[in-house]
mmCIF file with all atom_site columns, C-alpha atoms in Angstrom:
data_model
loop_
_atom_site.group_PDB
_atom_site.id
_atom_site.type_symbol
_atom_site.label_atom_id
_atom_site.label_alt_id
_atom_site.label_comp_id
_atom_site.label_asym_id
_atom_site.label_entity_id
_atom_site.label_seq_id
_atom_site.pdbx_PDB_ins_code
_atom_site.Cartn_x
_atom_site.Cartn_y
_atom_site.Cartn_z
_atom_site.occupancy
_atom_site.B_iso_or_equiv
_atom_site.pdbx_formal_charge
_atom_site.auth_seq_id
_atom_site.auth_comp_id
_atom_site.auth_asym_id
_atom_site.auth_atom_id
_atom_site.pdbx_PDB_model_num
ATOM 1   C CA . UNK A 1 1   ? -16.623 0.166   -12.128 1.00 0.00 ? 1   UNK A CA 1
ATOM 2   C CA . UNK A 1 2   ? -18.047 -0.435  -15.782 1.00 0.00 ? 2   UNK A CA 1
ATOM 3   C CA . UNK A 1 3   ? -20.606 -3.021  -14.442 1.00 0.00 ? 3   UNK A CA 1
ATOM 4   C CA . UNK A 1 4   ? -18.834 -5.843  -16.517 1.00 0.00 ? 4   UNK A CA 1
ATOM 5   C CA . UNK A 1 5   ? -18.712 -9.181  -14.928 1.00 0.00 ? 5   UNK A CA 1
ATOM 6   C CA . UNK A 1 6   ? -15.207 -10.096 -13.391 1.00 0.00 ? 6   UNK A CA 1
ATOM 7   C CA . UNK A 1 7   ? -13.666 -13.439 -13.992 1.00 0.00 ? 7   UNK A CA 1
ATOM 8   C CA . UNK A 1 8   ? -10.628 -12.887 -11.970 1.00 0.00 ? 8   UNK A CA 1
ATOM 9   C CA . UNK A 1 9   ? -8.877  -10.383 -9.629  1.00 0.00 ? 9   UNK A CA 1
ATOM 10  C CA . UNK A 1 10  ? -5.273  -9.948  -10.395 1.00 0.00 ? 10  UNK A CA 1
ATOM 11  C CA . UNK A 1 11  ? -2.857  -9.199  -7.215  1.00 0.00 ? 11  UNK A CA 1
ATOM 12  C CA . UNK A 1 12  ? 0.589   -7.935  -7.685  1.00 0.00 ? 12  UNK A CA 1
ATOM 13  C CA . UNK A 1 13  ? 3.281   -7.794  -5.222  1.00 0.00 ? 13  UNK A CA 1
ATOM 14  C CA . UNK A 1 14  ? 6.366   -5.793  -4.541  1.00 0.00 ? 14  UNK A CA 1
ATOM 15  C CA . UNK A 1 15  ? 8.637   -8.862  -4.098  1.00 0.00 ? 15  UNK A CA 1
ATOM 16  C CA . UNK A 1 16  ? 8.885   -12.490 -4.692  1.00 0.00 ? 16  UNK A CA 1
ATOM 17  C CA . UNK A 1 17  ? 8.999   -13.024 -0.880  1.00 0.00 ? 17  UNK A CA 1
ATOM 18  C CA . UNK A 1 18  ? 5.511   -11.188 -0.717  1.00 0.00 ? 18  UNK A CA 1
ATOM 19  C CA . UNK A 1 19  ? 4.243   -13.240 -3.254  1.00 0.00 ? 19  UNK A CA 1
ATOM 20  C CA . UNK A 1 20  ? 5.299   -16.565 -1.613  1.00 0.00 ? 20  UNK A CA 1
ATOM 21  C CA . UNK A 1 21  ? 3.999   -15.536 1.745   1.00 0.00 ? 21  UNK A CA 1
ATOM 22  C CA . UNK A 1 22  ? 0.367   -14.986 -0.021  1.00 0.00 ? 22  UNK A CA 1
ATOM 23  C CA . UNK A 1 23  ? 0.424   -18.278 -1.507  1.00 0.00 ? 23  UNK A CA 1
ATOM 24  C CA . UNK A 1 24  ? 1.364   -19.991 1.703   1.00 0.00 ? 24  UNK A CA 1
ATOM 25  C CA . UNK A 1 25  ? -1.324  -17.979 3.508   1.00 0.00 ? 25  UNK A CA 1
ATOM 26  C CA . UNK A 1 26  ? -4.076  -19.082 1.091   1.00 0.00 ? 26  UNK A CA 1
ATOM 27  C CA . UNK A 1 27  ? -2.713  -22.727 1.306   1.00 0.00 ? 27  UNK A CA 1
ATOM 28  C CA . UNK A 1 28  ? -2.782  -22.823 5.175   1.00 0.00 ? 28  UNK A CA 1
ATOM 29  C CA . UNK A 1 29  ? -5.380  -24.605 7.111   1.00 0.00 ? 29  UNK A CA 1
ATOM 30  C CA . UNK A 1 30  ? -7.594  -21.568 8.106   1.00 0.00 ? 30  UNK A CA 1
ATOM 31  C CA . UNK A 1 31  ? -7.955  -20.513 4.531   1.00 0.00 ? 31  UNK A CA 1
ATOM 32  C CA . UNK A 1 32  ? -8.867  -24.116 3.503   1.00 0.00 ? 32  UNK A CA 1
ATOM 33  C CA . UNK A 1 33  ? -11.441 -24.278 6.037   1.00 0.00 ? 33  UNK A CA 1
ATOM 34  C CA . UNK A 1 34  ? -12.983 -21.008 4.897   1.00 0.00 ? 34  UNK A CA 1
ATOM 35  C CA . UNK A 1 35  ? -13.418 -22.629 1.460   1.00 0.00 ? 35  UNK A CA 1
ATOM 36  C CA . UNK A 1 36  ? -10.287 -21.189 -0.470  1.00 0.00 ? 36  UNK A CA 1
ATOM 37  C CA . UNK A 1 37  ? -8.787  -23.893 -2.991  1.00 0.00 ? 37  UNK A CA 1
ATOM 38  C CA . UNK A 1 38  ? -5.976  -23.992 -5.110  1.00 0.00 ? 38  UNK A CA 1
ATOM 39  C CA . UNK A 1 39  ? -7.061  -23.445 -8.806  1.00 0.00 ? 39  UNK A CA 1
ATOM 40  C CA . UNK A 1 40  ? -4.006  -23.583 -11.064 1.00 0.00 ? 40  UNK A CA 1
ATOM 41  C CA . UNK A 1 41  ? -0.502  -22.317 -11.305 1.00 0.00 ? 41  UNK A CA 1
ATOM 42  C CA . UNK A 1 42  ? 1.847   -21.612 -14.165 1.00 0.00 ? 42  UNK A CA 1
ATOM 43  C CA . UNK A 1 43  ? 5.153   -19.779 -14.594 1.00 0.00 ? 43  UNK A CA 1
ATOM 44  C CA . UNK A 1 44  ? 3.229   -16.402 -14.318 1.00 0.00 ? 44  UNK A CA 1
ATOM 45  C CA . UNK A 1 45  ? 0.390   -16.766 -11.763 1.00 0.00 ? 45  UNK A CA 1
ATOM 46  C CA . UNK A 1 46  ? -1.031  -18.866 -8.919  1.00 0.00 ? 46  UNK A CA 1
ATOM 47  C CA . UNK A 1 47  ? -4.697  -18.924 -8.711  1.00 0.00 ? 47  UNK A CA 1
ATOM 48  C CA . UNK A 1 48  ? -7.165  -19.552 -5.723  1.00 0.00 ? 48  UNK A CA 1
ATOM 49  C CA . UNK A 1 49  ? -10.922 -19.555 -5.749  1.00 0.00 ? 49  UNK A CA 1
ATOM 50  C CA . UNK A 1 50  ? -13.203 -19.852 -2.870  1.00 0.00 ? 50  UNK A CA 1
ATOM 51  C CA . UNK A 1 51  ? -15.908 -22.514 -3.071  1.00 0.00 ? 51  UNK A CA 1
ATOM 52  C CA . UNK A 1 52  ? -19.131 -21.434 -4.489  1.00 0.00 ? 52  UNK A CA 1
ATOM 53  C CA . UNK A 1 53  ? -17.722 -18.206 -6.019  1.00 0.00 ? 53  UNK A CA 1
ATOM 54  C CA . UNK A 1 54  ? -17.461 -17.542 -9.625  1.00 0.00 ? 54  UNK A CA 1
ATOM 55  C CA . UNK A 1 55  ? -14.398 -15.147 -9.382  1.00 0.00 ? 55  UNK A CA 1
ATOM 56  C CA . UNK A 1 56  ? -10.982 -16.271 -8.557  1.00 0.00 ? 56  UNK A CA 1
ATOM 57  C CA . UNK A 1 57  ? -7.725  -14.387 -7.232  1.00 0.00 ? 57  UNK A CA 1
ATOM 58  C CA . UNK A 1 58  ? -4.565  -14.663 -9.339  1.00 0.00 ? 58  UNK A CA 1
ATOM 59  C CA . UNK A 1 59  ? -1.369  -13.994 -7.578  1.00 0.00 ? 59  UNK A CA 1
ATOM 60  C CA . UNK A 1 60  ? 1.060   -12.687 -10.270 1.00 0.00 ? 60  UNK A CA 1
ATOM 61  C CA . UNK A 1 61  ? 4.456   -13.731 -10.088 1.00 0.00 ? 61  UNK A CA 1
ATOM 62  C CA . UNK A 1 62  ? 5.728   -12.642 -13.656 1.00 0.00 ? 62  UNK A CA 1
ATOM 63  C CA . UNK A 1 63  ? 6.255   -8.966  -12.362 1.00 0.00 ? 63  UNK A CA 1
ATOM 64  C CA . UNK A 1 64  ? 7.302   -7.445  -9.052  1.00 0.00 ? 64  UNK A CA 1
ATOM 65  C CA . UNK A 1 65  ? 7.393   -3.750  -8.097  1.00 0.00 ? 65  UNK A CA 1
ATOM 66  C CA . UNK A 1 66  ? 5.687   -0.797  -6.594  1.00 0.00 ? 66  UNK A CA 1
ATOM 67  C CA . UNK A 1 67  ? 2.151   -0.120  -7.842  1.00 0.00 ? 67  UNK A CA 1
ATOM 68  C CA . UNK A 1 68  ? 3.203   2.924   -9.925  1.00 0.00 ? 68  UNK A CA 1
ATOM 69  C CA . UNK A 1 69  ? 5.765   0.544   -11.693 1.00 0.00 ? 69  UNK A CA 1
ATOM 70  C CA . UNK A 1 70  ? 3.601   -2.185  -12.402 1.00 0.00 ? 70  UNK A CA 1
ATOM 71  C CA . UNK A 1 71  ? 0.719   0.234   -13.808 1.00 0.00 ? 71  UNK A CA 1
ATOM 72  C CA . UNK A 1 72  ? 3.309   1.739   -16.103 1.00 0.00 ? 72  UNK A CA 1
ATOM 73  C CA . UNK A 1 73  ? 3.759   -1.627  -17.763 1.00 0.00 ? 73  UNK A CA 1
ATOM 74  C CA . UNK A 1 74  ? -0.009  -1.947  -18.369 1.00 0.00 ? 74  UNK A CA 1
ATOM 75  C CA . UNK A 1 75  ? -1.114  -1.345  -21.995 1.00 0.00 ? 75  UNK A CA 1
ATOM 76  C CA . UNK A 1 76  ? -4.598  0.441   -21.932 1.00 0.00 ? 76  UNK A CA 1
ATOM 77  C CA . UNK A 1 77  ? -5.570  3.409   -19.680 1.00 0.00 ? 77  UNK A CA 1
ATOM 78  C CA . UNK A 1 78  ? -8.584  1.906   -18.615 1.00 0.00 ? 78  UNK A CA 1
ATOM 79  C CA . UNK A 1 79  ? -6.611  -1.122  -16.980 1.00 0.00 ? 79  UNK A CA 1
ATOM 80  C CA . UNK A 1 80  ? -4.416  1.253   -15.058 1.00 0.00 ? 80  UNK A CA 1
ATOM 81  C CA . UNK A 1 81  ? -5.957  1.197   -11.574 1.00 0.00 ? 81  UNK A CA 1
ATOM 82  C CA . UNK A 1 82  ? -4.582  -0.068  -8.405  1.00 0.00 ? 82  UNK A CA 1
ATOM 83  C CA . UNK A 1 83  ? -5.912  -0.577  -4.784  1.00 0.00 ? 83  UNK A CA 1
ATOM 84  C CA . UNK A 1 84  ? -3.041  -1.111  -2.374  1.00 0.00 ? 84  UNK A CA 1
ATOM 85  C CA . UNK A 1 85  ? -1.787  -0.241  1.292   1.00 0.00 ? 85  UNK A CA 1
ATOM 86  C CA . UNK A 1 86  ? 1.052   1.560   2.616   1.00 0.00 ? 86  UNK A CA 1
ATOM 87  C CA . UNK A 1 87  ? 2.571   1.229   5.983   1.00 0.00 ? 87  UNK A CA 1
ATOM 88  C CA . UNK A 1 88  ? 2.261   3.965   8.418   1.00 0.00 ? 88  UNK A CA 1
ATOM 89  C CA . UNK A 1 89  ? 4.920   4.484   10.846  1.00 0.00 ? 89  UNK A CA 1
ATOM 90  C CA . UNK A 1 90  ? 5.309   5.574   14.393  1.00 0.00 ? 90  UNK A CA 1
ATOM 91  C CA . UNK A 1 91  ? 6.848   8.948   14.602  1.00 0.00 ? 91  UNK A CA 1
ATOM 92  C CA . UNK A 1 92  ? 9.892   8.517   16.854  1.00 0.00 ? 92  UNK A CA 1
ATOM 93  C CA . UNK A 1 93  ? 12.982  10.503  17.132  1.00 0.00 ? 93  UNK A CA 1
ATOM 94  C CA . UNK A 1 94  ? 16.642  9.165   17.636  1.00 0.00 ? 94  UNK A CA 1
ATOM 95  C CA . UNK A 1 95  ? 19.995  10.928  18.070  1.00 0.00 ? 95  UNK A CA 1
ATOM 96  C CA . UNK A 1 96  ? 21.058  10.149  14.712  1.00 0.00 ? 96  UNK A CA 1
ATOM 97  C CA . UNK A 1 97  ? 18.020  10.048  12.542  1.00 0.00 ? 97  UNK A CA 1
ATOM 98  C CA . UNK A 1 98  ? 15.417  12.544  13.591  1.00 0.00 ? 98  UNK A CA 1
ATOM 99  C CA . UNK A 1 99  ? 11.806  11.605  12.561  1.00 0.00 ? 99  UNK A CA 1
ATOM 100 C CA . UNK A 1 100 ? 12.811  8.082   11.645  1.00 0.00 ? 100 UNK A CA 1
ATOM 101 C CA . UNK A 1 101 ? 11.052  4.876   12.586  1.00 0.00 ? 101 UNK A CA 1
ATOM 102 C CA . UNK A 1 102 ? 10.928  1.146   11.662  1.00 0.00 ? 102 UNK A CA 1
ATOM 103 C CA . UNK A 1 103 ? 7.708   0.386   13.760  1.00 0.00 ? 103 UNK A CA 1
ATOM 104 C CA . UNK A 1 104 ? 4.594   -0.033  11.413  1.00 0.00 ? 104 UNK A CA 1
ATOM 105 C CA . UNK A 1 105 ? 1.544   1.322   13.447  1.00 0.00 ? 105 UNK A CA 1
ATOM 106 C CA . UNK A 1 106 ? -0.989  0.586   10.725  1.00 0.00 ? 106 UNK A CA 1
ATOM 107 C CA . UNK A 1 107 ? -1.730  0.729   7.088   1.00 0.00 ? 107 UNK A CA 1
ATOM 108 C CA . UNK A 1 108 ? -3.311  3.415   4.720   1.00 0.00 ? 108 UNK A CA 1
ATOM 109 C CA . UNK A 1 109 ? -5.209  2.214   1.764   1.00 0.00 ? 109 UNK A CA 1
ATOM 110 C CA . UNK A 1 110 ? -4.896  3.960   -1.448  1.00 0.00 ? 110 UNK A CA 1
ATOM 111 C CA . UNK A 1 111 ? -6.220  4.235   -4.956  1.00 0.00 ? 111 UNK A CA 1
ATOM 112 C CA . UNK A 1 112 ? -3.963  4.909   -7.875  1.00 0.00 ? 112 UNK A CA 1
ATOM 113 C CA . UNK A 1 113 ? -5.153  5.530   -11.376 1.00 0.00 ? 113 UNK A CA 1
ATOM 114 C CA . UNK A 1 114 ? -4.141  6.921   -14.676 1.00 0.00 ? 114 UNK A CA 1
ATOM 115 C CA . UNK A 1 115 ? -5.504  10.622  -14.893 1.00 0.00 ? 115 UNK A CA 1
ATOM 116 C CA . UNK A 1 116 ? -7.663  9.658   -17.697 1.00 0.00 ? 116 UNK A CA 1
ATOM 117 C CA . UNK A 1 117 ? -8.823  6.300   -16.495 1.00 0.00 ? 117 UNK A CA 1
ATOM 118 C CA . UNK A 1 118 ? -12.374 7.466   -15.543 1.00 0.00 ? 118 UNK A CA 1
ATOM 119 C CA . UNK A 1 119 ? -13.000 9.570   -18.721 1.00 0.00 ? 119 UNK A CA 1
ATOM 120 C CA . UNK A 1 120 ? -11.724 6.717   -20.822 1.00 0.00 ? 120 UNK A CA 1
ATOM 121 C CA . UNK A 1 121 ? -13.657 4.146   -18.967 1.00 0.00 ? 121 UNK A CA 1
ATOM 122 C CA . UNK A 1 122 ? -16.935 6.268   -19.273 1.00 0.00 ? 122 UNK A CA 1
ATOM 123 C CA . UNK A 1 123 ? -16.341 6.954   -23.070 1.00 0.00 ? 123 UNK A CA 1
ATOM 124 C CA . UNK A 1 124 ? -15.348 3.095   -23.502 1.00 0.00 ? 124 UNK A CA 1
ATOM 125 C CA . UNK A 1 125 ? -12.266 4.316   -25.236 1.00 0.00 ? 125 UNK A CA 1
ATOM 126 C CA . UNK A 1 126 ? -9.098  2.071   -25.537 1.00 0.00 ? 126 UNK A CA 1
ATOM 127 C CA . UNK A 1 127 ? -6.048  4.382   -25.230 1.00 0.00 ? 127 UNK A CA 1
ATOM 128 C CA . UNK A 1 128 ? -2.413  3.278   -24.998 1.00 0.00 ? 128 UNK A CA 1
ATOM 129 C CA . UNK A 1 129 ? -0.418  6.105   -23.421 1.00 0.00 ? 129 UNK A CA 1
ATOM 130 C CA . UNK A 1 130 ? 2.809   4.758   -23.058 1.00 0.00 ? 130 UNK A CA 1
ATOM 131 C CA . UNK A 1 131 ? 3.861   1.072   -23.227 1.00 0.00 ? 131 UNK A CA 1
ATOM 132 C CA . UNK A 1 132 ? 2.907   -1.952  -25.217 1.00 0.00 ? 132 UNK A CA 1
ATOM 133 C CA . UNK A 1 133 ? 4.977   -4.639  -23.589 1.00 0.00 ? 133 UNK A CA 1
ATOM 134 C CA . UNK A 1 134 ? 3.324   -7.347  -25.658 1.00 0.00 ? 134 UNK A CA 1
ATOM 135 C CA . UNK A 1 135 ? 1.767   -6.064  -28.921 1.00 0.00 ? 135 UNK A CA 1
ATOM 136 C CA . UNK A 1 136 ? 0.214   -9.164  -30.140 1.00 0.00 ? 136 UNK A CA 1
ATOM 137 C CA . UNK A 1 137 ? -1.477  -9.712  -26.747 1.00 0.00 ? 137 UNK A CA 1
ATOM 138 C CA . UNK A 1 138 ? -2.663  -6.302  -26.759 1.00 0.00 ? 138 UNK A CA 1
ATOM 139 C CA . UNK A 1 139 ? -4.084  -6.721  -30.112 1.00 0.00 ? 139 UNK A CA 1
ATOM 140 C CA . UNK A 1 140 ? -5.922  -9.891  -29.097 1.00 0.00 ? 140 UNK A CA 1
ATOM 141 C CA . UNK A 1 141 ? -7.295  -8.231  -25.967 1.00 0.00 ? 141 UNK A CA 1
ATOM 142 C CA . UNK A 1 142 ? -8.701  -5.527  -28.142 1.00 0.00 ? 142 UNK A CA 1
ATOM 143 C CA . UNK A 1 143 ? -11.223 -8.225  -29.294 1.00 0.00 ? 143 UNK A CA 1
ATOM 144 C CA . UNK A 1 144 ? -12.281 -8.989  -25.725 1.00 0.00 ? 144 UNK A CA 1
ATOM 145 C CA . UNK A 1 145 ? -12.770 -5.269  -25.206 1.00 0.00 ? 145 UNK A CA 1
ATOM 146 C CA . UNK A 1 146 ? -14.789 -4.643  -28.291 1.00 0.00 ? 146 UNK A CA 1
ATOM 147 C CA . UNK A 1 147 ? -17.247 -7.221  -27.142 1.00 0.00 ? 147 UNK A CA 1
ATOM 148 C CA . UNK A 1 148 ? -17.795 -4.974  -24.098 1.00 0.00 ? 148 UNK A CA 1
ATOM 149 C CA . UNK A 1 149 ? -18.200 -1.989  -26.497 1.00 0.00 ? 149 UNK A CA 1
ATOM 150 C CA . UNK A 1 150 ? -14.752 -0.485  -26.340 1.00 0.00 ? 150 UNK A CA 1
ATOM 151 C CA . UNK A 1 151 ? -13.169 1.062   -29.425 1.00 0.00 ? 151 UNK A CA 1
ATOM 152 C CA . UNK A 1 152 ? -9.517  2.059   -30.018 1.00 0.00 ? 152 UNK A CA 1
ATOM 153 C CA . UNK A 1 153 ? -8.782  5.734   -30.663 1.00 0.00 ? 153 UNK A CA 1
ATOM 154 C CA . UNK A 1 154 ? -6.908  6.563   -33.765 1.00 0.00 ? 154 UNK A CA 1
ATOM 155 C CA . UNK A 1 155 ? -3.715  7.098   -31.911 1.00 0.00 ? 155 UNK A CA 1
ATOM 156 C CA . UNK A 1 156 ? -3.879  3.877   -30.279 1.00 0.00 ? 156 UNK A CA 1
ATOM 157 C CA . UNK A 1 157 ? -4.412  2.125   -33.447 1.00 0.00 ? 157 UNK A CA 1
ATOM 158 C CA . UNK A 1 158 ? -1.474  3.704   -35.022 1.00 0.00 ? 158 UNK A CA 1
ATOM 159 C CA . UNK A 1 159 ? 0.775   2.905   -32.096 1.00 0.00 ? 159 UNK A CA 1
ATOM 160 C CA . UNK A 1 160 ? -0.397  -0.758  -31.837 1.00 0.00 ? 160 UNK A CA 1
ATOM 161 C CA . UNK A 1 161 ? 0.211   -1.153  -35.747 1.00 0.00 ? 161 UNK A CA 1
ATOM 162 C CA . UNK A 1 162 ? 3.710   0.242   -35.364 1.00 0.00 ? 162 UNK A CA 1
ATOM 163 C CA . UNK A 1 163 ? 4.572   -1.947  -32.403 1.00 0.00 ? 163 UNK A CA 1
ATOM 164 C CA . UNK A 1 164 ? 3.101   -5.043  -34.361 1.00 0.00 ? 164 UNK A CA 1
ATOM 165 C CA . UNK A 1 165 ? 5.319   -4.329  -37.053 1.00 0.00 ? 165 UNK A CA 1
ATOM 166 C CA . UNK A 1 166 ? 8.445   -4.207  -35.025 1.00 0.00 ? 166 UNK A CA 1
ATOM 167 C CA . UNK A 1 167 ? 7.469   -7.494  -33.216 1.00 0.00 ? 167 UNK A CA 1
ATOM 168 C CA . UNK A 1 168 ? 9.781   -10.623 -33.464 1.00 0.00 ? 168 UNK A CA 1
ATOM 169 C CA . UNK A 1 169 ? 7.293   -13.159 -34.375 1.00 0.00 ? 169 UNK A CA 1
ATOM 170 C CA . UNK A 1 170 ? 9.534   -15.911 -33.002 1.00 0.00 ? 170 UNK A CA 1
ATOM 171 C CA . UNK A 1 171 ? 9.250   -14.426 -29.645 1.00 0.00 ? 171 UNK A CA 1
ATOM 172 C CA . UNK A 1 172 ? 8.047   -16.766 -26.854 1.00 0.00 ? 172 UNK A CA 1
ATOM 173 C CA . UNK A 1 173 ? 6.142   -14.167 -25.136 1.00 0.00 ? 173 UNK A CA 1
ATOM 174 C CA . UNK A 1 174 ? 3.798   -13.010 -28.107 1.00 0.00 ? 174 UNK A CA 1
ATOM 175 C CA . UNK A 1 175 ? 0.659   -13.910 -25.819 1.00 0.00 ? 175 UNK A CA 1
ATOM 176 C CA . UNK A 1 176 ? 1.850   -13.104 -22.445 1.00 0.00 ? 176 UNK A CA 1
ATOM 177 C CA . UNK A 1 177 ? -1.504  -11.698 -21.384 1.00 0.00 ? 177 UNK A CA 1
ATOM 178 C CA . UNK A 1 178 ? -3.371  -14.681 -22.561 1.00 0.00 ? 178 UNK A CA 1
ATOM 179 C CA . UNK A 1 179 ? -0.982  -17.058 -20.712 1.00 0.00 ? 179 UNK A CA 1
ATOM 180 C CA . UNK A 1 180 ? -2.335  -16.220 -17.238 1.00 0.00 ? 180 UNK A CA 1
ATOM 181 C CA . UNK A 1 181 ? -1.738  -13.250 -15.095 1.00 0.00 ? 181 UNK A CA 1
ATOM 182 C CA . UNK A 1 182 ? -1.931  -10.265 -17.415 1.00 0.00 ? 182 UNK A CA 1
ATOM 183 C CA . UNK A 1 183 ? -5.416  -10.159 -18.644 1.00 0.00 ? 183 UNK A CA 1
#
């Protein structure tokens, strides 16, 4: 949306079984014939890339949940956007549960984003609205965003400095975003 070049597309899942189903699908013979190849895997992500393409797909296995839950864990408002699908169910009545059904008849595709997503994207403003799960990684990411012309607002600078001061420097997850799957 900001006309920046993508390096990857992060795909999150509601459950570990959904993640594993996607990995198995991309490893199957049909996808291999279509040019999809395994790129790498670590404890947080499994990546695939189509031959001849510069962008790859990262299947995230470090966090599972509904789109709303996952976006809440992101740091910057300009990163809080998700394109996802929800099942549509057949309207059936039964004697015990009126208007209930378990038959999926299709899917509805939806876009979820922070209420200030477009404003902050247009202004190239980095704003932390609620969470800073990995303050050191967020700080490191500000350097990359700065290269794209983004600047932190004053309140974000203050929140980030306070979060860094409270960080356990011996933590194994200091750079979660830079270790794959959260960039």
